[in-house]
PDB file of N, CA and C in Angstrom:
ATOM      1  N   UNK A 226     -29.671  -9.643  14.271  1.00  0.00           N
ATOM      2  CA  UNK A 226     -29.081 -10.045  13.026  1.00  0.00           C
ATOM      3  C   UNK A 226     -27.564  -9.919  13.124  1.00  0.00           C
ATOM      4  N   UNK A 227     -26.441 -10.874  12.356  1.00  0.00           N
ATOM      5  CA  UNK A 227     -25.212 -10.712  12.481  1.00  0.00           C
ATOM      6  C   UNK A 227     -24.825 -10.289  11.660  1.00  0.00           C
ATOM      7  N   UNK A 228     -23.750  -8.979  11.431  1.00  0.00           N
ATOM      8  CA  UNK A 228     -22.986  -8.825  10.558  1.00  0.00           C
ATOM      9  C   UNK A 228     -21.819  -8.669  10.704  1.00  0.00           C
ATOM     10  N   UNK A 229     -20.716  -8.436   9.486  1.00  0.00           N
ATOM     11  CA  UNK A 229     -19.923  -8.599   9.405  1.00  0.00           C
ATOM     12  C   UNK A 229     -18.933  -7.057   9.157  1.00  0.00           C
ATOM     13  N   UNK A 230     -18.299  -6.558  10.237  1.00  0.00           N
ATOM     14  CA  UNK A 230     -17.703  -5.778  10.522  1.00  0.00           C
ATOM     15  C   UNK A 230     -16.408  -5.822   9.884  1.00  0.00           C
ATOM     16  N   UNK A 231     -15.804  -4.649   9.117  1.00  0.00           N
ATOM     17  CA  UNK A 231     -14.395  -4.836   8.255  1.00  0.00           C
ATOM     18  C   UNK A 231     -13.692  -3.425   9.027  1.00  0.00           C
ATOM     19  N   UNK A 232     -12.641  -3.753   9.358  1.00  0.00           N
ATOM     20  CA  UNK A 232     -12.276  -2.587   9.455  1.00  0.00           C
ATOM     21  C   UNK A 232     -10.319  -2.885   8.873  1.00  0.00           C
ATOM     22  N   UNK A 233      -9.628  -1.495   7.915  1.00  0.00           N
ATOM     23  CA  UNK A 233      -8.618  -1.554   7.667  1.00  0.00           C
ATOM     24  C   UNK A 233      -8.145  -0.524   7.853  1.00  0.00           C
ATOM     25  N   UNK A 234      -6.540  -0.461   8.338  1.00  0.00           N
ATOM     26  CA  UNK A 234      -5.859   0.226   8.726  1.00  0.00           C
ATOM     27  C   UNK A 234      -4.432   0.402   9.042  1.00  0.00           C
ATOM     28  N   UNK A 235      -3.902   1.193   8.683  1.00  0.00           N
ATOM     29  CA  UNK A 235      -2.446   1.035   8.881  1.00  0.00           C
ATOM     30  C   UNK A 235      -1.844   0.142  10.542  1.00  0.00           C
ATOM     31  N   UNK A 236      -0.621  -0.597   9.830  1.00  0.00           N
ATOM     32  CA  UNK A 236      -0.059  -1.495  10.810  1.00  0.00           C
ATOM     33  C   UNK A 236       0.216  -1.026  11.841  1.00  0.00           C
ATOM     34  N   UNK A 237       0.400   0.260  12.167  1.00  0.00           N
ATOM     35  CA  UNK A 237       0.849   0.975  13.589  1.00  0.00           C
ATOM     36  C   UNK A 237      -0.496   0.905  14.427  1.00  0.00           C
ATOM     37  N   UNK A 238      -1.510   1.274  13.746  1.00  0.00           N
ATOM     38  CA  UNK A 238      -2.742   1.115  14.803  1.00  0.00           C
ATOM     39  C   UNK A 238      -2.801  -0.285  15.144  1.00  0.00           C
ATOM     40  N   UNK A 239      -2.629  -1.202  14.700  1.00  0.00           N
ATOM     41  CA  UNK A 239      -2.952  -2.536  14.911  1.00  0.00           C
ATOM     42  C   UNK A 239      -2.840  -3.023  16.166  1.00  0.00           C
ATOM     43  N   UNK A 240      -2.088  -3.016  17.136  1.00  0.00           N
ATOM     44  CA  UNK A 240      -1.626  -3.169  18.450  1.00  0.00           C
ATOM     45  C   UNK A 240      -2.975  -2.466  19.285  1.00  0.00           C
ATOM     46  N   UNK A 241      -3.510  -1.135  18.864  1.00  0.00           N
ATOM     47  CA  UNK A 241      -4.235  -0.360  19.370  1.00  0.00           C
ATOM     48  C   UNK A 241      -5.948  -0.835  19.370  1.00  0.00           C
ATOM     49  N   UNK A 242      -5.779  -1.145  18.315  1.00  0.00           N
ATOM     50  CA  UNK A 242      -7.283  -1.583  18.194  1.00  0.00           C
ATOM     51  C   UNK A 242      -7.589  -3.097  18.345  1.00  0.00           C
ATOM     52  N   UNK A 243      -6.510  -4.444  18.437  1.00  0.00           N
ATOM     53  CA  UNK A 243      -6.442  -5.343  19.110  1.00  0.00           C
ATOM     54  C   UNK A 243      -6.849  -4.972  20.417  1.00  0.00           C
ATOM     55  N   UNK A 244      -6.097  -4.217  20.849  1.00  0.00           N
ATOM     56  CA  UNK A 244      -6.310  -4.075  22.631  1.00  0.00           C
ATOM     57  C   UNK A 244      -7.828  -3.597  22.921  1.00  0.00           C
ATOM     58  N   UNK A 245      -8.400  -2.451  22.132  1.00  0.00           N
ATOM     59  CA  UNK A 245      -9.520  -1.964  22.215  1.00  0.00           C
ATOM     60  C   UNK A 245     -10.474  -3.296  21.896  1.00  0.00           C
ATOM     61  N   UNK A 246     -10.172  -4.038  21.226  1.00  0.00           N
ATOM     62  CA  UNK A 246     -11.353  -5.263  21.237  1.00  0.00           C
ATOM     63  C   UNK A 246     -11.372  -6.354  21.927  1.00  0.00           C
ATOM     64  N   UNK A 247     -10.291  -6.362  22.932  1.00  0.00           N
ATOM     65  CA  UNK A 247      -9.627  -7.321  23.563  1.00  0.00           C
ATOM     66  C   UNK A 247     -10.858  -7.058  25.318  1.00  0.00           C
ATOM     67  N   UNK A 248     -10.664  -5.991  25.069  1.00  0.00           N
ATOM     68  CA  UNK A 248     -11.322  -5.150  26.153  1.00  0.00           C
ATOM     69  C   UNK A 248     -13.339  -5.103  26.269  1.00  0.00           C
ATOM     70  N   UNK A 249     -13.308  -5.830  25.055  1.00  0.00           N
ATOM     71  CA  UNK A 249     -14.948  -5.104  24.709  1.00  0.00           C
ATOM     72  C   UNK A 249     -15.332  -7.049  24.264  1.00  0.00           C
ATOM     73  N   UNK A 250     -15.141  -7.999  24.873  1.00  0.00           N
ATOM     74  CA  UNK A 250     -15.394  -9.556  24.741  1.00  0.00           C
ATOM     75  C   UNK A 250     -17.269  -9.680  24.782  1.00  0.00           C
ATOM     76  N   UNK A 251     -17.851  -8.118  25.562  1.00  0.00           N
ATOM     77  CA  UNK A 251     -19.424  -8.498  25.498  1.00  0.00           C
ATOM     78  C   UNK A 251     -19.869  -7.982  24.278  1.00  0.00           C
ATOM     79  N   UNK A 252     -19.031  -7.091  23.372  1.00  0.00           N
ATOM     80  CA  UNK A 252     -19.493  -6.896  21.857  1.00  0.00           C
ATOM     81  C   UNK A 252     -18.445  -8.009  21.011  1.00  0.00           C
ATOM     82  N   UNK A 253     -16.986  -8.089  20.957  1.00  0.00           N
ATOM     83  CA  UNK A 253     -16.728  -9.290  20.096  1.00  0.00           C
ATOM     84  C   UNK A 253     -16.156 -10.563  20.626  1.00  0.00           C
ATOM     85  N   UNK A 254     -16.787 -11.091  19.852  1.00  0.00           N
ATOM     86  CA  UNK A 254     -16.795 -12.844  20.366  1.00  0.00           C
ATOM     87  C   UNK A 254     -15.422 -13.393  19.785  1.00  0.00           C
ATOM     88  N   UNK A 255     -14.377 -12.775  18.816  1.00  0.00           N
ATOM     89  CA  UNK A 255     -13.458 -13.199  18.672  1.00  0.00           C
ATOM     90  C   UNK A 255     -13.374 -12.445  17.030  1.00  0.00           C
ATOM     91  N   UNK A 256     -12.149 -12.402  16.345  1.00  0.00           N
ATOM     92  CA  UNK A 256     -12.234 -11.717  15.304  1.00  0.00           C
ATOM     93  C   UNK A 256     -10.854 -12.361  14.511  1.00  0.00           C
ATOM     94  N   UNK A 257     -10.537 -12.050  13.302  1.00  0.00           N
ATOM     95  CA  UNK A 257      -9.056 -11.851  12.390  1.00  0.00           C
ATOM     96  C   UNK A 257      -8.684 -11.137  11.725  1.00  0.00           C
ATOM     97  N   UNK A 258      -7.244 -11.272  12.232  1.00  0.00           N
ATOM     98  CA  UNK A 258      -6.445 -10.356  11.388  1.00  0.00           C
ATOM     99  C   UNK A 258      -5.699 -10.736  10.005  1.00  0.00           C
ATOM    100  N   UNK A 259      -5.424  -9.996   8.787  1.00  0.00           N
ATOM    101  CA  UNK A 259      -5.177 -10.043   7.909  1.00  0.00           C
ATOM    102  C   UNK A 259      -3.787  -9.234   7.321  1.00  0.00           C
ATOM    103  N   UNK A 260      -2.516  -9.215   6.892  1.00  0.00           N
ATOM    104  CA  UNK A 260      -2.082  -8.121   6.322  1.00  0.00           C
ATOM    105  C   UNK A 260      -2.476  -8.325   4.894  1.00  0.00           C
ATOM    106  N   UNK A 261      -2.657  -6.571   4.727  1.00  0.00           N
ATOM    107  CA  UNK A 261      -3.220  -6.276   3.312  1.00  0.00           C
ATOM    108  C   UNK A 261      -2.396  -5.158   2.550  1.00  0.00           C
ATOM    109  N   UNK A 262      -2.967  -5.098   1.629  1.00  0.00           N
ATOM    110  CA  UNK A 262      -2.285  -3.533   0.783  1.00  0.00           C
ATOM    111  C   UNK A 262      -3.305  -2.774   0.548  1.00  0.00           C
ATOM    112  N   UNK A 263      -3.235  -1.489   0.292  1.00  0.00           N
ATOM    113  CA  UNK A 263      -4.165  -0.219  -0.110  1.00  0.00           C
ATOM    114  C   UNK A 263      -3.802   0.151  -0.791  1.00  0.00           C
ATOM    115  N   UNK A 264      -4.682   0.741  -1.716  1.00  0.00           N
ATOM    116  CA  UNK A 264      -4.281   1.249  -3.032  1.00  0.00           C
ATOM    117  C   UNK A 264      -5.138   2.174  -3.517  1.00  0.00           C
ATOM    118  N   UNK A 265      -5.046   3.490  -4.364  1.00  0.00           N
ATOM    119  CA  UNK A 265      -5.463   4.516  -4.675  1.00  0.00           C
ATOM    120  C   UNK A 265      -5.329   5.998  -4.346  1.00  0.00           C
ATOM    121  N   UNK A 266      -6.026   6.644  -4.864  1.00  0.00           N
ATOM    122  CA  UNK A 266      -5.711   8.276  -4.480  1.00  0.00           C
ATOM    123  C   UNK A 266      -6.018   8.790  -2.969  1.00  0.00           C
ATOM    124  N   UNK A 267      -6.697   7.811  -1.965  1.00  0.00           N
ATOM    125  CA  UNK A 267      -7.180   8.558  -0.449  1.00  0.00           C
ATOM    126  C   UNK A 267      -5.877   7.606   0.230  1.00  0.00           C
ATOM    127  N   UNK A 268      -4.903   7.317  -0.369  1.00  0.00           N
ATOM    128  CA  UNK A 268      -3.920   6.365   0.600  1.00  0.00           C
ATOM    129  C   UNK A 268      -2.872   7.382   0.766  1.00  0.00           C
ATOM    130  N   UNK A 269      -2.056   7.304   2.669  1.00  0.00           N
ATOM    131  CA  UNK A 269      -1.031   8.064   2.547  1.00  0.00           C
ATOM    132  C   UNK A 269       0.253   7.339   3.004  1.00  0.00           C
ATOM    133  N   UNK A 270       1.257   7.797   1.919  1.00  0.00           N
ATOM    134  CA  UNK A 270       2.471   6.940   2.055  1.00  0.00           C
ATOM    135  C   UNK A 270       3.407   6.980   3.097  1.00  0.00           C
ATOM    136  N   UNK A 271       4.118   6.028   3.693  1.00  0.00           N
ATOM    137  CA  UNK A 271       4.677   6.077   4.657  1.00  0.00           C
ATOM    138  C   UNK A 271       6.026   5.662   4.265  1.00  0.00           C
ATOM    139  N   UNK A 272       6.460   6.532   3.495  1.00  0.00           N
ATOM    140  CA  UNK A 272       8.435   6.326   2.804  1.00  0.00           C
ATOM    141  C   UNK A 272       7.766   6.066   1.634  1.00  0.00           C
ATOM    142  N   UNK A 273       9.465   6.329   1.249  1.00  0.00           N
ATOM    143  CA  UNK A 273       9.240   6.148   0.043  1.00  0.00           C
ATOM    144  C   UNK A 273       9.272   5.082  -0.867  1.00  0.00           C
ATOM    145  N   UNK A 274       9.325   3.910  -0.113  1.00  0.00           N
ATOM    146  CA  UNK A 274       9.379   2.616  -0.145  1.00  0.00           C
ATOM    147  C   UNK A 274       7.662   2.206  -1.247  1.00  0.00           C
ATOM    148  N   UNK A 275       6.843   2.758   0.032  1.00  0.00           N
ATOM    149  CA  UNK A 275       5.371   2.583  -0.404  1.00  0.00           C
ATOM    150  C   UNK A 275       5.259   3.300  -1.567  1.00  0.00           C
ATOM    151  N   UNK A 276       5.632   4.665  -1.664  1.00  0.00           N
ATOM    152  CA  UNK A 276       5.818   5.631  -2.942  1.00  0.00           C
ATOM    153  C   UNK A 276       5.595   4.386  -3.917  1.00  0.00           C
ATOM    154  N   UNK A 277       6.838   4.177  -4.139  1.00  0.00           N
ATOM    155  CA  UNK A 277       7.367   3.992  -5.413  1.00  0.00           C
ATOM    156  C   UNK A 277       6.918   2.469  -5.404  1.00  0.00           C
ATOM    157  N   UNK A 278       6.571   1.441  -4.812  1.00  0.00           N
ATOM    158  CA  UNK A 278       5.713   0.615  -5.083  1.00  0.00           C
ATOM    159  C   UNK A 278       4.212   0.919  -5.626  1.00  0.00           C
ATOM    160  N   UNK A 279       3.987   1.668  -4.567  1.00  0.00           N
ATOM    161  CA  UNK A 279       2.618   2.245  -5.447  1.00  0.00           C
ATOM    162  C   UNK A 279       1.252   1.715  -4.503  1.00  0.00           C
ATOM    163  N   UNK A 280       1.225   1.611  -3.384  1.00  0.00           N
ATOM    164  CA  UNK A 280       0.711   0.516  -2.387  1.00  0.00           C
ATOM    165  C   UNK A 280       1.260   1.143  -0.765  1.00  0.00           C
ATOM    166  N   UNK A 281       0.123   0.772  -0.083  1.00  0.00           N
ATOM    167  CA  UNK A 281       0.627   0.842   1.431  1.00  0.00           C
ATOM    168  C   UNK A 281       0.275  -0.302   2.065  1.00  0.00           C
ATOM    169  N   UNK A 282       1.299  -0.852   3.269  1.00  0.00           N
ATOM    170  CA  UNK A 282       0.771  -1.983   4.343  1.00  0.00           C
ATOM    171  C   UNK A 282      -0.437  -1.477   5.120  1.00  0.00           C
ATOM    172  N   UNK A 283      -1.177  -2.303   4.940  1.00  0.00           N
ATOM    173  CA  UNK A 283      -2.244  -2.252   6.023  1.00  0.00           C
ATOM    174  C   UNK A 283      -2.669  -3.737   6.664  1.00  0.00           C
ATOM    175  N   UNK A 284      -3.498  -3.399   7.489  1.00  0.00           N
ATOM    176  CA  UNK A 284      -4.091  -4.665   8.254  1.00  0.00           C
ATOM    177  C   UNK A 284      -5.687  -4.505   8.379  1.00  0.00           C
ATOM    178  N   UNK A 285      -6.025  -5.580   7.804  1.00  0.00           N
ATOM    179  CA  UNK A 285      -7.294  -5.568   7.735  1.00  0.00           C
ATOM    180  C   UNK A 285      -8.419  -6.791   9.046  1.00  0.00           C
ATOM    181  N   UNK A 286      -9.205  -6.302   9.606  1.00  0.00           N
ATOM    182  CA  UNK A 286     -10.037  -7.251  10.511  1.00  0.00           C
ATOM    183  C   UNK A 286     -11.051  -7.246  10.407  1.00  0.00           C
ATOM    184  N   UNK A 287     -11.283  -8.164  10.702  1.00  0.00           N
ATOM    185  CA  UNK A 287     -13.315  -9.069  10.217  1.00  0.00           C
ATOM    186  C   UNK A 287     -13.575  -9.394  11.777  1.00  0.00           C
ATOM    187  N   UNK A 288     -14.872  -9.430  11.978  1.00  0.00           N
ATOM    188  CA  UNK A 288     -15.182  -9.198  13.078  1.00  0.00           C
ATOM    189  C   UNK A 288     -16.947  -9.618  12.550  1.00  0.00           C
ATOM    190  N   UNK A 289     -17.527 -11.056  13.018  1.00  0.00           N
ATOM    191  CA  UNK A 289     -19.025 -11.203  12.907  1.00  0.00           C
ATOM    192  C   UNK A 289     -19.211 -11.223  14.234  1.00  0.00           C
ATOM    193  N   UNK A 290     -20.156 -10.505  14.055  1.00  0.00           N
ATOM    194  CA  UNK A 290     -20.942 -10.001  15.250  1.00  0.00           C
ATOM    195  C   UNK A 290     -22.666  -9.696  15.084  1.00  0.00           C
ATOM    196  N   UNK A 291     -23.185  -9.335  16.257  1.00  0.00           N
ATOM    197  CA  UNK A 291     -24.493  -8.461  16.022  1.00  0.00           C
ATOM    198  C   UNK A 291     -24.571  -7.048  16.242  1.00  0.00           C
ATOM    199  N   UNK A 292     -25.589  -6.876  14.740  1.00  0.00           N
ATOM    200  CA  UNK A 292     -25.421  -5.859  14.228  1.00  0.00           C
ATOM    201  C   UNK A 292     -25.316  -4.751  15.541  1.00  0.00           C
ATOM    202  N   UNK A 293     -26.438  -4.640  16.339  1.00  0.00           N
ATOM    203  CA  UNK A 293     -26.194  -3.620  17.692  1.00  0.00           C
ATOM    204  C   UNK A 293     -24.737  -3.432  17.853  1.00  0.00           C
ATOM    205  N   UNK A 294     -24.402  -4.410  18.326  1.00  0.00           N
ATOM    206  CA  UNK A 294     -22.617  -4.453  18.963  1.00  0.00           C
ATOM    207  C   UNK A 294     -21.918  -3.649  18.235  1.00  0.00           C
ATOM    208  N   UNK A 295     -21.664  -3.513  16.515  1.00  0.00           N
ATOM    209  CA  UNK A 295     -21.009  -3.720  15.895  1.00  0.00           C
ATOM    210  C   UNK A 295     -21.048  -1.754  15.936  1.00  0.00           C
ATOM    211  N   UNK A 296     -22.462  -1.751  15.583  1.00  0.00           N
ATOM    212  CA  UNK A 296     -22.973  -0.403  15.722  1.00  0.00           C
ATOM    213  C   UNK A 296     -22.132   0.490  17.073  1.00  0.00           C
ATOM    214  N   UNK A 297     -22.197  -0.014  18.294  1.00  0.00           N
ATOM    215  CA  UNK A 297     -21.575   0.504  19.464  1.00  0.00           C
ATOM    216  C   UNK A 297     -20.315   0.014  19.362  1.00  0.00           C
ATOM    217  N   UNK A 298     -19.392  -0.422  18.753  1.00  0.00           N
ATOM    218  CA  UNK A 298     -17.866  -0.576  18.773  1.00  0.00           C
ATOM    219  C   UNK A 298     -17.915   0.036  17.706  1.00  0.00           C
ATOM    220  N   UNK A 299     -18.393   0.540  16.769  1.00  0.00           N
ATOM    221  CA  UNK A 299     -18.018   1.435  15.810  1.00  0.00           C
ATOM    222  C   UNK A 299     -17.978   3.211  16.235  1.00  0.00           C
ATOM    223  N   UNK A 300     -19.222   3.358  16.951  1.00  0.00           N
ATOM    224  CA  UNK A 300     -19.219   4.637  17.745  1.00  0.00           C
ATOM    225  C   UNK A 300     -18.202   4.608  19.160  1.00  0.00           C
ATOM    226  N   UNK A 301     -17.692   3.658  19.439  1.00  0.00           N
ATOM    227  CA  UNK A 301     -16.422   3.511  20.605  1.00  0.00           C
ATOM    228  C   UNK A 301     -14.948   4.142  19.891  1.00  0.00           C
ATOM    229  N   UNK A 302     -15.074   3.028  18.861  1.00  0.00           N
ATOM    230  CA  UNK A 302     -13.876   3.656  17.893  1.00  0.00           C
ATOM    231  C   UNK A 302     -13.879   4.865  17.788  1.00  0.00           C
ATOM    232  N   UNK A 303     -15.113   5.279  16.847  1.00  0.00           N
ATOM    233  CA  UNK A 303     -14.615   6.857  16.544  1.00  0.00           C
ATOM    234  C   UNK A 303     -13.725   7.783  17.817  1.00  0.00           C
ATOM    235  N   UNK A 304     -14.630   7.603  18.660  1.00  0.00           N
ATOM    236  CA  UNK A 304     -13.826   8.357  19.537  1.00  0.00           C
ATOM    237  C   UNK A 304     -12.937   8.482  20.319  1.00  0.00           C
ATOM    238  N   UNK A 305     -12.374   7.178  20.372  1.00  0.00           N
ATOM    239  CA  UNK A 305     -11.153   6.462  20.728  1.00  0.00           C
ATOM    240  C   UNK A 305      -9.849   6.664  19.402  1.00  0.00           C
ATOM    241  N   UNK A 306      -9.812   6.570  18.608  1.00  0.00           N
ATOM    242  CA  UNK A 306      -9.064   5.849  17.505  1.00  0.00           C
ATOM    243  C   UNK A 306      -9.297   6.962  16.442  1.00  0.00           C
ATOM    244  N   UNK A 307      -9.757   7.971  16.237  1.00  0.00           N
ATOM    245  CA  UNK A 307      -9.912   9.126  15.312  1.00  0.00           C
ATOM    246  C   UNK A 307      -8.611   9.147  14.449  1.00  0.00           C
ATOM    247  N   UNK A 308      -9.289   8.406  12.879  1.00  0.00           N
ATOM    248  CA  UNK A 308      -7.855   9.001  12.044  1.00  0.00           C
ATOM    249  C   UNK A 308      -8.516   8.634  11.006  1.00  0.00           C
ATOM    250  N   UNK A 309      -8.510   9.413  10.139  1.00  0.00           N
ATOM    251  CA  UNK A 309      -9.026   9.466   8.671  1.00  0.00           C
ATOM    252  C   UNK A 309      -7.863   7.744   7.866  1.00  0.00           C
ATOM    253  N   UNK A 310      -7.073   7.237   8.390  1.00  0.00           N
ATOM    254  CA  UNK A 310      -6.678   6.577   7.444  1.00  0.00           C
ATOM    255  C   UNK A 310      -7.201   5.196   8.383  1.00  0.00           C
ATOM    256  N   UNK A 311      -8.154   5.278   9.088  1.00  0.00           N
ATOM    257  CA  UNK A 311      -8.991   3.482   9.225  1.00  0.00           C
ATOM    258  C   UNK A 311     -10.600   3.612   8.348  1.00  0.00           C
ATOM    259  N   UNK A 312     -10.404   2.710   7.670  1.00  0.00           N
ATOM    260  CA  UNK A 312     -12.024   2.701   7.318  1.00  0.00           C
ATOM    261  C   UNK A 312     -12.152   1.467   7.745  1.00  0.00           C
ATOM    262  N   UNK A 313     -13.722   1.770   7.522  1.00  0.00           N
ATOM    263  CA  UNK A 313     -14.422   0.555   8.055  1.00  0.00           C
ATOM    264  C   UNK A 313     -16.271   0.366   6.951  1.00  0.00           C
ATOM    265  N   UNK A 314     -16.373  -1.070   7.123  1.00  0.00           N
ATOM    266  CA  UNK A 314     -17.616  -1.305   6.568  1.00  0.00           C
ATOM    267  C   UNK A 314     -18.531  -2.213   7.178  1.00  0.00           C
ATOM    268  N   UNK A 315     -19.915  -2.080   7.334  1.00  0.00           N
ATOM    269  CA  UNK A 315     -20.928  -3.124   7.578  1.00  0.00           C
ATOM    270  C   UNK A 315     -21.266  -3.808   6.678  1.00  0.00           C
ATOM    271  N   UNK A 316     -21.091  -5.271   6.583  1.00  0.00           N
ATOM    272  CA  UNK A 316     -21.904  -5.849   5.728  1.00  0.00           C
ATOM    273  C   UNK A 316     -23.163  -6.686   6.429  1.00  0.00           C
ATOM    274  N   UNK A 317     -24.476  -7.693   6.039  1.00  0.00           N
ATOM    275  CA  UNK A 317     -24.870  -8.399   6.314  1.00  0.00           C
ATOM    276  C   UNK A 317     -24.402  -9.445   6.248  1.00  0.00           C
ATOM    277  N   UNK A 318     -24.983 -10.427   7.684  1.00  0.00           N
ATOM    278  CA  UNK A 318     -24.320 -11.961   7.218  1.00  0.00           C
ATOM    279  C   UNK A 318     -25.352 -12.674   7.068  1.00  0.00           C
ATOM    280  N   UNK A 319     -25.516 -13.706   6.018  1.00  0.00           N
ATOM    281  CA  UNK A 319     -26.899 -14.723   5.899  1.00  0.00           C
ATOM    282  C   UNK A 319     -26.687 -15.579   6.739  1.00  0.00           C
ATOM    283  N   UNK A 320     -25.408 -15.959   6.754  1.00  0.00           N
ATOM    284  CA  UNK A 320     -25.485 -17.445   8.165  1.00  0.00           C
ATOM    285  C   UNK A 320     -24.077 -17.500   8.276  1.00  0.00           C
ATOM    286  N   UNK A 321     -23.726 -18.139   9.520  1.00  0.00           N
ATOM    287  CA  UNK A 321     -22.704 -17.781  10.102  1.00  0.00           C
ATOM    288  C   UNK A 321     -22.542 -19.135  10.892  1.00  0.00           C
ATOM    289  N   UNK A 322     -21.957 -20.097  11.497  1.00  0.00           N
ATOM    290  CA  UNK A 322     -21.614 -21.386  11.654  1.00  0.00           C
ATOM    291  C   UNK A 322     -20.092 -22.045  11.711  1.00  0.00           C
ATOM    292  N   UNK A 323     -20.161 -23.084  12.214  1.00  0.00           N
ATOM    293  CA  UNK A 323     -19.157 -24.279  12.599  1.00  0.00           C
ATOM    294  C   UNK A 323     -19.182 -25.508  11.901  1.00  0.00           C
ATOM    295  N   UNK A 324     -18.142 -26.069  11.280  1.00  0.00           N
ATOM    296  CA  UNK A 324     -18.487 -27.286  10.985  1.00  0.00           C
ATOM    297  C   UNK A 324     -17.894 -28.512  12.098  1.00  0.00           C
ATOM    298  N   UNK A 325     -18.692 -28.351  12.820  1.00  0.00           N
ATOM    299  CA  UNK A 325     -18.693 -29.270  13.769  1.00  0.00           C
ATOM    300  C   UNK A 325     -20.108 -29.826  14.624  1.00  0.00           C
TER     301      UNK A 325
END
């Protein structure tokens, strides 16, 4: 089954975990990147820039895959990439396709 792998995280990791998936082509088949913002009480600010906006930069990536894979690049991460400020989520995908 395929799902759909989210993972977000501050812009400094970004370089890091590109490379880590760059490396792993037999779990992802290709993925995107997004810049995003975070927002709420588990976010930590980086200046006071973010402060007082009220918001942090992040980068967010999608990644469909199968579910196995997604499962073993998620347990790769952890132990590679350990930092309370990446989360990540599984979703299901119903269908997944080209229009071509």
């Amino acid at each position: 089954m395929n799902a759909c792998l989210t993972i977000v995280l501050p812009k400094f990791f970004e370089e890091d975990l590109v490379d880590h998936l760059l490396e792993h082509p037999e779990w992802v088949p290709g993925f995107t990147t997004t810049a995003v913002n975070g927002h709420g009480h588990a976010v930590a600010y980086h200046g006071s820039a973010e402060e007082v906006r009220g918001r942090v930069d992040r980068v967010q990536v999608q990644i469909v895959m199968e579910q196995g894979h997604a499962e073993a690049l998620i347990e790769h991460l952890k132990q590679d990439m350990k930092s309370a400020q990446i989360a990540y989520w599984l979703t299901p995908v119903i269908d997944f396709g080209r229009f071509a």
